[in-house]
Coordinates of C-alpha atoms and ligand atoms in Angstrom, one line a residue:
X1 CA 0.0 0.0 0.0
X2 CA 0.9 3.6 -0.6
X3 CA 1.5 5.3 2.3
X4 CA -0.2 8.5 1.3
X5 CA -3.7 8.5 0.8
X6 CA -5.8 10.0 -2.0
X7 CA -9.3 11.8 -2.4
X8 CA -10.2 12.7 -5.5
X9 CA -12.6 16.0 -5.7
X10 CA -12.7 18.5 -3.0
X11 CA -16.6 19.0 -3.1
X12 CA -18.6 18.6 0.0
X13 CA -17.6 14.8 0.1
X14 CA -14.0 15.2 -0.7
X15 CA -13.3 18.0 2.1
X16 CA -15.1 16.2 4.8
X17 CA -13.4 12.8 3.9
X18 CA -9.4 14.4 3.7
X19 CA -9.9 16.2 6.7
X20 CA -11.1 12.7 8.7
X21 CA -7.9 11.3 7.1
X22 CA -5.9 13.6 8.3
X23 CA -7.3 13.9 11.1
X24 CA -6.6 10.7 12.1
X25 CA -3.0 11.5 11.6
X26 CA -2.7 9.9 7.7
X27 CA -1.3 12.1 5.1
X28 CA -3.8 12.8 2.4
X29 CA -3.5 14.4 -1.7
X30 CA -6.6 15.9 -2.1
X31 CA -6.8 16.4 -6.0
X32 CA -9.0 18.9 -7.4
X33 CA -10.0 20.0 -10.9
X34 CA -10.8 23.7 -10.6
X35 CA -9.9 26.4 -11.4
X36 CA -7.2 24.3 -14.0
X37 CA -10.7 22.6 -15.3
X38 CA -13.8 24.1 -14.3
X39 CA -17.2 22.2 -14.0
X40 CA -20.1 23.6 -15.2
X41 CA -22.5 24.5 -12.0
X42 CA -19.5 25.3 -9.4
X43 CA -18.8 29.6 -9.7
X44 CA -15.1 29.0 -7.9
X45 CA -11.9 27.4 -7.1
X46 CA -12.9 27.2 -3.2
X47 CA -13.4 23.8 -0.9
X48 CA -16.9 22.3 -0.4
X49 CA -18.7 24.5 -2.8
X50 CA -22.5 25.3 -2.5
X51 CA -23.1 24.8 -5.9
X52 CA -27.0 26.2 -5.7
X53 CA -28.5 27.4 -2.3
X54 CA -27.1 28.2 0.4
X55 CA -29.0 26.0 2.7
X56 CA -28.1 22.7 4.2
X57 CA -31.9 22.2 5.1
X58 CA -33.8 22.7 8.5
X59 CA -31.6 22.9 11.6
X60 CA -34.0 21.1 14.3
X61 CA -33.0 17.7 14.4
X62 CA -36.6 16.7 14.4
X63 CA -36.6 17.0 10.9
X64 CA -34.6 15.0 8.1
X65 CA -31.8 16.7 7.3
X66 CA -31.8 18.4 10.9
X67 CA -31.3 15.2 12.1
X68 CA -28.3 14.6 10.0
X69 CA -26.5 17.9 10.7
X70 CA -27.2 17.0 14.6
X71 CA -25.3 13.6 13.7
X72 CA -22.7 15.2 11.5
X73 CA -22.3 17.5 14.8
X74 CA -21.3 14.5 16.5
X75 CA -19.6 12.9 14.5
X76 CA -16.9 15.8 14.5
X77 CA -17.5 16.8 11.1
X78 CA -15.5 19.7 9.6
X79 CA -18.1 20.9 7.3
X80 CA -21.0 21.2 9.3
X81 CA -18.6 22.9 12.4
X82 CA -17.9 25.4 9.7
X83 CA -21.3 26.1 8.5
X84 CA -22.4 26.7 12.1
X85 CA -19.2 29.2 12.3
X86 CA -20.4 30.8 8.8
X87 CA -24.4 30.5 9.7
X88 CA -26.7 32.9 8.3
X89 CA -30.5 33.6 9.5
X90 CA -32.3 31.5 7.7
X91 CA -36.0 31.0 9.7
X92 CA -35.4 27.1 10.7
X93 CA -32.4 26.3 8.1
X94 CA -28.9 25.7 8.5
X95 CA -28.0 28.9 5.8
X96 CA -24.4 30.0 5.5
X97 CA -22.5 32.8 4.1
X98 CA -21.1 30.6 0.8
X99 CA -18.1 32.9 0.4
X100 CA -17.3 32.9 3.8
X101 CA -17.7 29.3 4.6
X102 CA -15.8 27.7 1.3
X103 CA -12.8 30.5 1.8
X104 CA -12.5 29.2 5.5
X105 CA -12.8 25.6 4.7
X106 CA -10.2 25.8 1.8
X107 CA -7.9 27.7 4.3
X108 CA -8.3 24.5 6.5
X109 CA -7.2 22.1 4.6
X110 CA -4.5 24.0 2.5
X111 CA -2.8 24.8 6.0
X112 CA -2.9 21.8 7.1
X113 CA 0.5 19.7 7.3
X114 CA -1.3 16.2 5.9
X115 CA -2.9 17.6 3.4
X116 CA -1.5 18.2 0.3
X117 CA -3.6 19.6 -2.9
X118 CA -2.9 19.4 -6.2
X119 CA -5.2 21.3 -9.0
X120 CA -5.3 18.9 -11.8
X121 CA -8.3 16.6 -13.5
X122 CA -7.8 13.0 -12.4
X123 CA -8.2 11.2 -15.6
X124 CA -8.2 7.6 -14.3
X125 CA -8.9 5.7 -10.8
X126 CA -6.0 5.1 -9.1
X127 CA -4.0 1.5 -8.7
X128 CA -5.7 -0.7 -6.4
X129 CA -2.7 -0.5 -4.4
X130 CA -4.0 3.0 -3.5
X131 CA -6.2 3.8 -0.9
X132 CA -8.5 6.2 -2.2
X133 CA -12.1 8.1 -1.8
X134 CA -13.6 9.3 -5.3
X135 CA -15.9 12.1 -4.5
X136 CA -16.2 13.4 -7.5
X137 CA -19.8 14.3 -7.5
X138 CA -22.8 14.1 -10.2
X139 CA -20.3 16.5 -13.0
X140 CA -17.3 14.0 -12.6
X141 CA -15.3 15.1 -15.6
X142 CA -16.1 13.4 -18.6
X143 CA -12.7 11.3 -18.9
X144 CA -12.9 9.7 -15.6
X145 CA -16.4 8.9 -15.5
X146 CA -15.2 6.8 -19.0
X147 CA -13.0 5.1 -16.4
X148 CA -15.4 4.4 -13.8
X149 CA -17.5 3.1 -16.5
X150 CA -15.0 0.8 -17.7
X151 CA -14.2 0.0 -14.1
X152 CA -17.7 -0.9 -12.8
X153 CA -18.4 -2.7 -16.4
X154 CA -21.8 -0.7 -16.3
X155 CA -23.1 1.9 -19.0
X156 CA -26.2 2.6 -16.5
X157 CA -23.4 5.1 -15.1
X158 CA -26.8 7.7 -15.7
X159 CA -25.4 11.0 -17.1
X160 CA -28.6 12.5 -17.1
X161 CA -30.9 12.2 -14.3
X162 CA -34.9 12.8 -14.8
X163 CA -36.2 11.7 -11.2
X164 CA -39.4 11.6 -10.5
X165 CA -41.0 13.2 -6.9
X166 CA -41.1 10.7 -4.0
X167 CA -44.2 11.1 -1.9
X168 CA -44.7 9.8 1.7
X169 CA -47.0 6.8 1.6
X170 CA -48.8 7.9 5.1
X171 CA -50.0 10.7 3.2
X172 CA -51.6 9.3 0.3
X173 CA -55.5 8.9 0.3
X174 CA -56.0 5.2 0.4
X175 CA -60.1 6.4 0.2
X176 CA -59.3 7.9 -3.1
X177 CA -56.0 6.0 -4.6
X178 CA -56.0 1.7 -4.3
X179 CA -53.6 -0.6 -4.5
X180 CA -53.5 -2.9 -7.7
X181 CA -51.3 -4.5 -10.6
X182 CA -52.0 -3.8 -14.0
X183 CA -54.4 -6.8 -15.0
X184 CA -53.9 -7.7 -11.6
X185 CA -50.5 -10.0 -12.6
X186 CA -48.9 -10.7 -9.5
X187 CA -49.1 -8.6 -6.2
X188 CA -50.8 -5.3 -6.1
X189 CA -47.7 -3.5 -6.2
X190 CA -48.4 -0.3 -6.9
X191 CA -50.7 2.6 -5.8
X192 CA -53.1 4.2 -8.3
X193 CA -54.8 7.3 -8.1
X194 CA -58.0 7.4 -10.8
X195 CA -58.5 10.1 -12.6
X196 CA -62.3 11.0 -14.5
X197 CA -62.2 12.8 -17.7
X198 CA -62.7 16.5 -16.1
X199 CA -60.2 15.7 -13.9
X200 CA -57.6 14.7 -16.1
X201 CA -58.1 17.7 -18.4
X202 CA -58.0 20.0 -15.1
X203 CA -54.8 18.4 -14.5
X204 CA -53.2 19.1 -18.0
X205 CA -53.8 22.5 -18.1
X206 CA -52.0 22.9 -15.0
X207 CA -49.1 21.5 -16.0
X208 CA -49.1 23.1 -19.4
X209 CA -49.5 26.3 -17.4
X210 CA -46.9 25.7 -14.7
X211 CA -44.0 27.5 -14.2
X212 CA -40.7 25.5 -15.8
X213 CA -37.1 25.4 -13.6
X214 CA -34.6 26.9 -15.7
X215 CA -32.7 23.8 -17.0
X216 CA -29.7 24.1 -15.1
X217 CA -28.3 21.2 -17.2
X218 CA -24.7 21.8 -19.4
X219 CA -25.6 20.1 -22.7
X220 CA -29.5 20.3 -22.8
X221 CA -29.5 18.6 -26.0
X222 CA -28.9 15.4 -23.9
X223 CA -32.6 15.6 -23.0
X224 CA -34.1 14.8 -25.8
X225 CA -31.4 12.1 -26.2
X226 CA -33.6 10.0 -23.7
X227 CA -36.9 10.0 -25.6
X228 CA -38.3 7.4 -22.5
X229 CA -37.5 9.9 -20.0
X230 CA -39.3 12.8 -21.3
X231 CA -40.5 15.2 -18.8
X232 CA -44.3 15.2 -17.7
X233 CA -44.8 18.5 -18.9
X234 CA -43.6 17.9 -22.4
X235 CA -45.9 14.7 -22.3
X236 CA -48.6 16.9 -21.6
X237 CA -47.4 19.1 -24.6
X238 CA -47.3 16.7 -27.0
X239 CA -51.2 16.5 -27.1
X240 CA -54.2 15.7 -24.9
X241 CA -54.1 12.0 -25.2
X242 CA -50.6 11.7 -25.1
X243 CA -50.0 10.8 -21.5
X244 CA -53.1 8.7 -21.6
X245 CA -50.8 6.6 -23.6
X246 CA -48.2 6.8 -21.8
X247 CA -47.6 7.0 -17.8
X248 CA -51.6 7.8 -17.1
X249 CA -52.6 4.5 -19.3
X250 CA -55.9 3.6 -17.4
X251 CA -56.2 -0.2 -19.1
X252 CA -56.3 -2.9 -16.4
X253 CA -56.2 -1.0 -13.5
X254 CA -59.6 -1.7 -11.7
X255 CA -60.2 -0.8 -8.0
X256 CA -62.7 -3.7 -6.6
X257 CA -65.0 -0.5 -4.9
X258 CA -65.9 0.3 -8.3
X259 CA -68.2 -3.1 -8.4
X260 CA -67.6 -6.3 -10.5
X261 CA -65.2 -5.8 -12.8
X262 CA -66.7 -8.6 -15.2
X263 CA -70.1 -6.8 -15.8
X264 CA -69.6 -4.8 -18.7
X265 CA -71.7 -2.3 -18.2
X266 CA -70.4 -1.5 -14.2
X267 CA -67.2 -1.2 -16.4
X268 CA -68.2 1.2 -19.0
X269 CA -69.6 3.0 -16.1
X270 CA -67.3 3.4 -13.4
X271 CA -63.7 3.2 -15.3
X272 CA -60.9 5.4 -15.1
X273 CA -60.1 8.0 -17.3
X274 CA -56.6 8.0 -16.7
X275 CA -54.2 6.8 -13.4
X276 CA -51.6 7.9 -11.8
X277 CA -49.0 5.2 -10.7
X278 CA -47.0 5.3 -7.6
X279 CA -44.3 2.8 -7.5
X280 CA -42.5 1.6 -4.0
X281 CA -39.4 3.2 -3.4
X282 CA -37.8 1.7 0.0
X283 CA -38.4 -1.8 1.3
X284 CA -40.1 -0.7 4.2
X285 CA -42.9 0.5 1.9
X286 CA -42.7 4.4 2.9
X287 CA -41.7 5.9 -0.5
X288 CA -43.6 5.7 -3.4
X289 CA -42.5 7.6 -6.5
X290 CA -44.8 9.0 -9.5
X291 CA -44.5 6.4 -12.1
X292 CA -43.2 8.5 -15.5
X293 CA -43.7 12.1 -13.3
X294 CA -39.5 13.1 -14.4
X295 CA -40.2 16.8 -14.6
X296 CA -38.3 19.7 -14.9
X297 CA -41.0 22.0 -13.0
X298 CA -40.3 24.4 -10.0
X299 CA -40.9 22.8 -7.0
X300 CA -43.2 25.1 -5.7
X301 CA -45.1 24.2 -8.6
X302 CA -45.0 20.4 -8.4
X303 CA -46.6 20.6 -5.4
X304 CA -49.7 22.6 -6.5
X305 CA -50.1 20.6 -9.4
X306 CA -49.3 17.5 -8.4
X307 CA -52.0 17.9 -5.5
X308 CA -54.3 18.1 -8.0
X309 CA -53.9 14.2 -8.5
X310 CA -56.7 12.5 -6.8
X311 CA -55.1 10.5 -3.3
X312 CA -52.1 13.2 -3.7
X313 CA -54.3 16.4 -2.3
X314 CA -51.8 16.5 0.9
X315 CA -48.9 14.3 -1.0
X316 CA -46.0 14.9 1.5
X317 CA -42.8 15.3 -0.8
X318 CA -39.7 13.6 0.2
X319 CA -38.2 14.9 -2.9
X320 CA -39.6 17.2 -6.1
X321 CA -38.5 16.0 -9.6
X322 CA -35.3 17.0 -10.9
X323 CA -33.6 17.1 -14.0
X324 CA -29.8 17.7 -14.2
X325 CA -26.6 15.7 -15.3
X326 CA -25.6 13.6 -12.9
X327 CA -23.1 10.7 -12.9
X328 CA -24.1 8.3 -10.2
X329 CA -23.2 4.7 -9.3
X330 CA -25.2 2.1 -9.6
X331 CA -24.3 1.8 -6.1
X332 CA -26.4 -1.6 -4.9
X333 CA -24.6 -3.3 -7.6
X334 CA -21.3 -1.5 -6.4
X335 CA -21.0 -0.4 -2.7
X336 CA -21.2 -2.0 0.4
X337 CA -22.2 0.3 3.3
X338 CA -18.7 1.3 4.5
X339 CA -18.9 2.8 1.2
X340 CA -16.5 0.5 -0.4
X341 CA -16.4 -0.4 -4.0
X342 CA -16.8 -4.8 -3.1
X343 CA -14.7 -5.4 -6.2
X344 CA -12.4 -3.2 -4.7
X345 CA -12.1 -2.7 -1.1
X346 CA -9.0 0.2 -1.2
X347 CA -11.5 2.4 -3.2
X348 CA -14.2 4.1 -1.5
X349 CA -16.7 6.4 -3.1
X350 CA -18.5 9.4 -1.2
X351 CA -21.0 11.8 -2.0
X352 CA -23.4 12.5 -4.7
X353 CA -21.8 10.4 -7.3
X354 CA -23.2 7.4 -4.6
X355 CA -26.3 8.5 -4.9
X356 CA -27.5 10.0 -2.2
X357 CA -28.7 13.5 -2.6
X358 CA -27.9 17.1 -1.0
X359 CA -25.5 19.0 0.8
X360 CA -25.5 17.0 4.2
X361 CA -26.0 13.8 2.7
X362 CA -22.7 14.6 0.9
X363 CA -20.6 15.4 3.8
X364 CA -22.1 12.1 6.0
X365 CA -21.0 9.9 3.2
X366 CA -17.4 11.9 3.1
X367 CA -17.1 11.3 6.6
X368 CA -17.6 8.0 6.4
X369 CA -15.5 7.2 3.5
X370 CA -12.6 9.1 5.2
X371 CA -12.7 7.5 8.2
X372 CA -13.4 4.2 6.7
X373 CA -9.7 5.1 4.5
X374 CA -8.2 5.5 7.6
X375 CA -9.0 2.5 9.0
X376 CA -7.8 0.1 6.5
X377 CA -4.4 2.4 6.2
X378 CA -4.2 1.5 9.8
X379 CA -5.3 -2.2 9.8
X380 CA -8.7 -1.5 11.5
X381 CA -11.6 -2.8 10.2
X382 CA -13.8 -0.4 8.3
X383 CA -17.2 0.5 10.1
X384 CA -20.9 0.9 8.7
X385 CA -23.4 3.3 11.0
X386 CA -26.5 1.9 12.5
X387 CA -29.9 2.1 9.8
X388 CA -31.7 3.7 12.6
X389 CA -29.2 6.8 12.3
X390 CA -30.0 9.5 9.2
X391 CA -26.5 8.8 8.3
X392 CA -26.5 4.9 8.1
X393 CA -29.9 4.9 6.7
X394 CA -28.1 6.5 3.8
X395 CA -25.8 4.4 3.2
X396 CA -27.2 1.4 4.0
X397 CA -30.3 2.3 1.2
X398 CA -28.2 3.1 -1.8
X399 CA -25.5 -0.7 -0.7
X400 CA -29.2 -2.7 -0.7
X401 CA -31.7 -0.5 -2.5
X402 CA -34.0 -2.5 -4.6
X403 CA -32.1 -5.5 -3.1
X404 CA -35.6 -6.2 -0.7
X405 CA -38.3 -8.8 -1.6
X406 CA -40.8 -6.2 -1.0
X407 CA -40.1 -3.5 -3.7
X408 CA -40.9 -4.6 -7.4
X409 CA -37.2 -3.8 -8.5
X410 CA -38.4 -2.8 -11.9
X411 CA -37.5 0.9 -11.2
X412 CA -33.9 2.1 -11.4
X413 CA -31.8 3.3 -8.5
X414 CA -32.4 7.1 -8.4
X415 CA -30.7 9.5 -6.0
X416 CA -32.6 9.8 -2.0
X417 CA -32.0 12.5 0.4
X418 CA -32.1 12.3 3.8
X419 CA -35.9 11.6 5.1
X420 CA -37.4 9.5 7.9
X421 CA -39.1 7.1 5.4
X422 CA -35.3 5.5 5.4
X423 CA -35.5 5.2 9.2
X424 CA -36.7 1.5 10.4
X425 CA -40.1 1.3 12.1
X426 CA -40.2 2.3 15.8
X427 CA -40.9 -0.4 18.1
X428 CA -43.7 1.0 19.1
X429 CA -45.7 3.0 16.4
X430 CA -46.6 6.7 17.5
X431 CA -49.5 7.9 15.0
X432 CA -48.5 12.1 16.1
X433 CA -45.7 13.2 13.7
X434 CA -44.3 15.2 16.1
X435 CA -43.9 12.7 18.3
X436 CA -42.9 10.4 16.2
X437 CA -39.6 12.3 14.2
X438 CA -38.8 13.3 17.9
X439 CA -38.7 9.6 18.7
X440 CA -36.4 9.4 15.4
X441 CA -34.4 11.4 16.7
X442 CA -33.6 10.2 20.1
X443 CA -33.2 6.7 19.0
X444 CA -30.4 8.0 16.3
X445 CA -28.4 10.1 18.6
X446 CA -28.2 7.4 20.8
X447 CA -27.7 4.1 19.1
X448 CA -24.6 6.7 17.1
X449 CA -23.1 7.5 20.4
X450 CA -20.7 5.0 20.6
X451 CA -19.6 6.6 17.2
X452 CA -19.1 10.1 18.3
X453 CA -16.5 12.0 19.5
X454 CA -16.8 12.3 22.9
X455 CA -16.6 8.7 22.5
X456 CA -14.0 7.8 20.3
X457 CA -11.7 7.9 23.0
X458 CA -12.8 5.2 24.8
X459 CA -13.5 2.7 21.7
X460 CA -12.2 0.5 19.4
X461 CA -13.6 3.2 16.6
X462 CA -10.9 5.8 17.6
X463 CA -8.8 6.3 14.5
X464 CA -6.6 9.2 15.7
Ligands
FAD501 C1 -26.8 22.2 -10.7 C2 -27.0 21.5 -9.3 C3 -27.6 22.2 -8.3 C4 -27.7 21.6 -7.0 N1 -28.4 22.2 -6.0 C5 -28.4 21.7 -4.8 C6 -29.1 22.4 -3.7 O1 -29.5 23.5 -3.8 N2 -29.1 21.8 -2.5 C7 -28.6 20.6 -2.2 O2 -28.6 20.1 -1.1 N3 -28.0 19.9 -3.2 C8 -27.9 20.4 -4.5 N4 -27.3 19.8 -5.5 C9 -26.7 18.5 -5.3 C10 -25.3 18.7 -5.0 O3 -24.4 18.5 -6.0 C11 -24.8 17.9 -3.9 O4 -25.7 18.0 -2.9 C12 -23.4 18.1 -3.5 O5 -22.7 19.2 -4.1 C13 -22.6 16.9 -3.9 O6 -21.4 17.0 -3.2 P1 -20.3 16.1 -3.7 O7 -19.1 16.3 -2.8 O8 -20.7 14.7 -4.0 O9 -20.0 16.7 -5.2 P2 -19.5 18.2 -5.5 O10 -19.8 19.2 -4.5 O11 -19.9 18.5 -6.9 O12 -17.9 18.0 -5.6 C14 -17.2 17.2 -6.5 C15 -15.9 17.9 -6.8 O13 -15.1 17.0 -7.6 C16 -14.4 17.8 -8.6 N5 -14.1 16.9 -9.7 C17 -15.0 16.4 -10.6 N6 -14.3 15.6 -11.5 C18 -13.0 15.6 -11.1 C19 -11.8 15.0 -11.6 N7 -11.8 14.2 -12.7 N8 -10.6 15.3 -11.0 C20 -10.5 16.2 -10.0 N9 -11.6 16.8 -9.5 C21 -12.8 16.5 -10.0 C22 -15.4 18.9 -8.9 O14 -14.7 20.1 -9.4 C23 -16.0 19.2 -7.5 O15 -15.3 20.2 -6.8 C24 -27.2 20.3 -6.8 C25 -26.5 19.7 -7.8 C26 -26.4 20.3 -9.1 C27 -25.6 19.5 -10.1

């Protein structure tokens, strides 16, 4: 093994993992293309770069991504300690001044004596006789996501993501919605939401009407490269029938409430016009995701329009549609959850290009891939965190998504955030959200204590 370690991208990922590393007393290259190559969303040549807003999502850690931050707290994280140093008021977010916090975290890790940076593209993965994190996020440059491709043996290496809104399945209207297979083949899989004609015709003038995100994609002729991902809205566009056709296709979809589906006239009579699809997401059965609903709408306005979709009128969104380039792994195929690639162990990946989404789900998965680096440097074995954490929900979803018996596995692995869908059942259910994302919360922060710093000391997990 080399003695120096490698991390290749200094995004959100990259910073938090060299900064474990060295940390932990390893020396560390931390290679980074800008400003010698620039990508195409990041503005400058700083550390950890915001790349859009200039939230990291709520604070309280009774919420999601709260919940994350309080963990990344813990965990001694360099990132989130800076953010709170650089924190702006932002209502209930974690906000931070962008300049401020990437100038400081650059300084950081430039200063420090185990870090060494070098601005260059890395074209290829390094020799296996490398340790080494790749966090080099969904715009990896174009010649070594050839080599990850190459590497992995997969072309489903997406380079352009359409993803589709994830709703919470508590808030779906089972009165309204049902749960059924087309032609009832096999188990009712999905959840449909029947639309009548006036309906339907409400709801495509809504979308034709609603207000489009600007595509903040680098080569937008790549989207009409994937002609079976085409937005909802452009469906919509295309004519009145056209979705019908398409992801709406009522045929075979019969919810028994309706009456006997073998009398033809209680058919003709009480059929659907068109039908939304939900599809399961997690194997818990938590997420469902809009069958074909890949839109490039503002999120404000998926919300009011997708509401429209009877079952959906108070549709919690885990995550709004989104369509960008993006490079990520097929990571259940890949990754195990210490974040390392199986057919590999000395490379480790972190970040978005792992596919999990946003800024603090970035820096968790940096953390762990840095202190998992630094544990095989140092002969210790690498560590996964508990499911019931925000952070080892994470990464245990994108090592075993669409691995479960329960989930239909006919949908591809698409990018999650943090969200308490990902969080195994409480031993005992509380109905009041409240109470129950406050339970979350407490059972995290304590099953990751042995994890934390104020631990470390006393545990085998001390890597310093
Ligand atoms: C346009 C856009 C907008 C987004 N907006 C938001 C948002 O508002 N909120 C949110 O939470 N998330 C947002 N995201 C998701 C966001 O990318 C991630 O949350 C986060 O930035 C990912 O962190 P990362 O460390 O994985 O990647 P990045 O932060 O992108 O870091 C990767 C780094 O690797 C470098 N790099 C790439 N290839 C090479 C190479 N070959 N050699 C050397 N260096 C290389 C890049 O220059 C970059 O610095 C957005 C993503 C995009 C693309």
């Amino acid at each position: 093994m080399t003695a120096e370690l490698l991390v290749i991208g200094a995004g959100l990922a990259g910073t938090e993992a060299a900064w474990q590393i060295a940390s932990a007393g390893l020396s560390v290259r931390l290679v980074e293309m800008r400003p010698v190559r620039r990508s195409p969303a990041h503005h400058s040549a700083e550390f950890a770069e915001l790349v859009c807003s200039n939230s990291f999502g709520a604070l309280s850690a009774d919420r999601a991504a709260g919940l994350l931050q309080e963990e990344l707290r813990r965990l001694g994280s360099v990132v989130i300690r800076t953010a709170d140093i650089h924190a702006v008021p932002a209502g209930g977010a974690l906000a931070v001044d962008r300049g401020q916090y990437s100038a400081a975290l650059t300084a950081m890790l430039e200063a420090h004596p185990l870090v060494s940076v070098e601005r260059c593209e890395q074209l290829q993965l390094p020799e296996a006789n490398q340790i080494a994190v790749l966090a080099t996020g969904p715009l990896t440059s174009d010649a070594l996501a050839a080599d990850l491709r190459q590497f992995t043996g997969r072309e489903d290496c997406h380079f352009f993501d359409a993803a589709s809104p994830i709703v919470a399945g508590e808030s779906i209207d089972l009165s309204r919605a049902f749960r059924a297979s087309r032609y009832d083949k096999g188990d009712a899989d999905y959840i449909n939401c029947p639309m009548d004609r006036e309906q339907f015709l409400a709801f495509r003038e809504a979308l034709l009407q609603a207000e489009q995100a600007e595509l903040k994609d680098f080569d937008q002729a790549s989207a009409s490269f994937f002609e079976g991902c085409l937005p909802i809205e452009e469906l919509a566009r295309r004519g009145e029938d056209t979705m019908r056709y398409g992801p709406l296709k009522p045929i075979g979809l019969w919810d028994p409430r309706w009456g006997d589906v073998n009398d033809r006239d209680v058919r003709r009579a009480n059929r659907a016009y068109a039908v939304v699809q939900l599809r399961q997401e997690d194997k818990g059965g938590r997420l469902w995701n809009l069958v074909g609903f890949q839109t490039n709408l503002k999120w404000g306005e998926q919300a009011r329009v997708l509401r429209l979709i009877p079952g959906l009128e108070n549709a919690e969104f885990v995550r709004f549609g989104v369509m960008h380039r993006n490079t990520f792994l097929e990571s259940p195929q890949l990754l195990d959850a210490t974040l390392q690639f199986r057919r590999r162990p000395t490379l480790l990946a972190a970040g978005q290009i792992t596919g999990t989404e946003g800024y603090a789900a970035a820096v968790a998965g940096g953390w762990l891939a840095g202190t998992n680096a630094a544990r095989l440097a140092m002969g210790q074995t690498p560590i996964s965190l508990p499911p019931t954490t925000m952070a080892g929900a994470l990464t245990h979803f994108i090592a075993t998504a669409g691995c479960g018996e329960s989930r239909s596995g006919k949908g591809r692995f698409q990018p999650m955030p943090p969200n308490f869908g990902l969080l195994p059942e409480l031993a005992e259910p509380i109905r009041d959200k409240r109470r129950r994302y406050g339970a979350y919360r407490d059972r995290s922060l304590q099953d990751l204590e042995p994890f934390t710093l104020a631990s470390c000391a006393d545990t085998a997990l001390q890597v310093a």
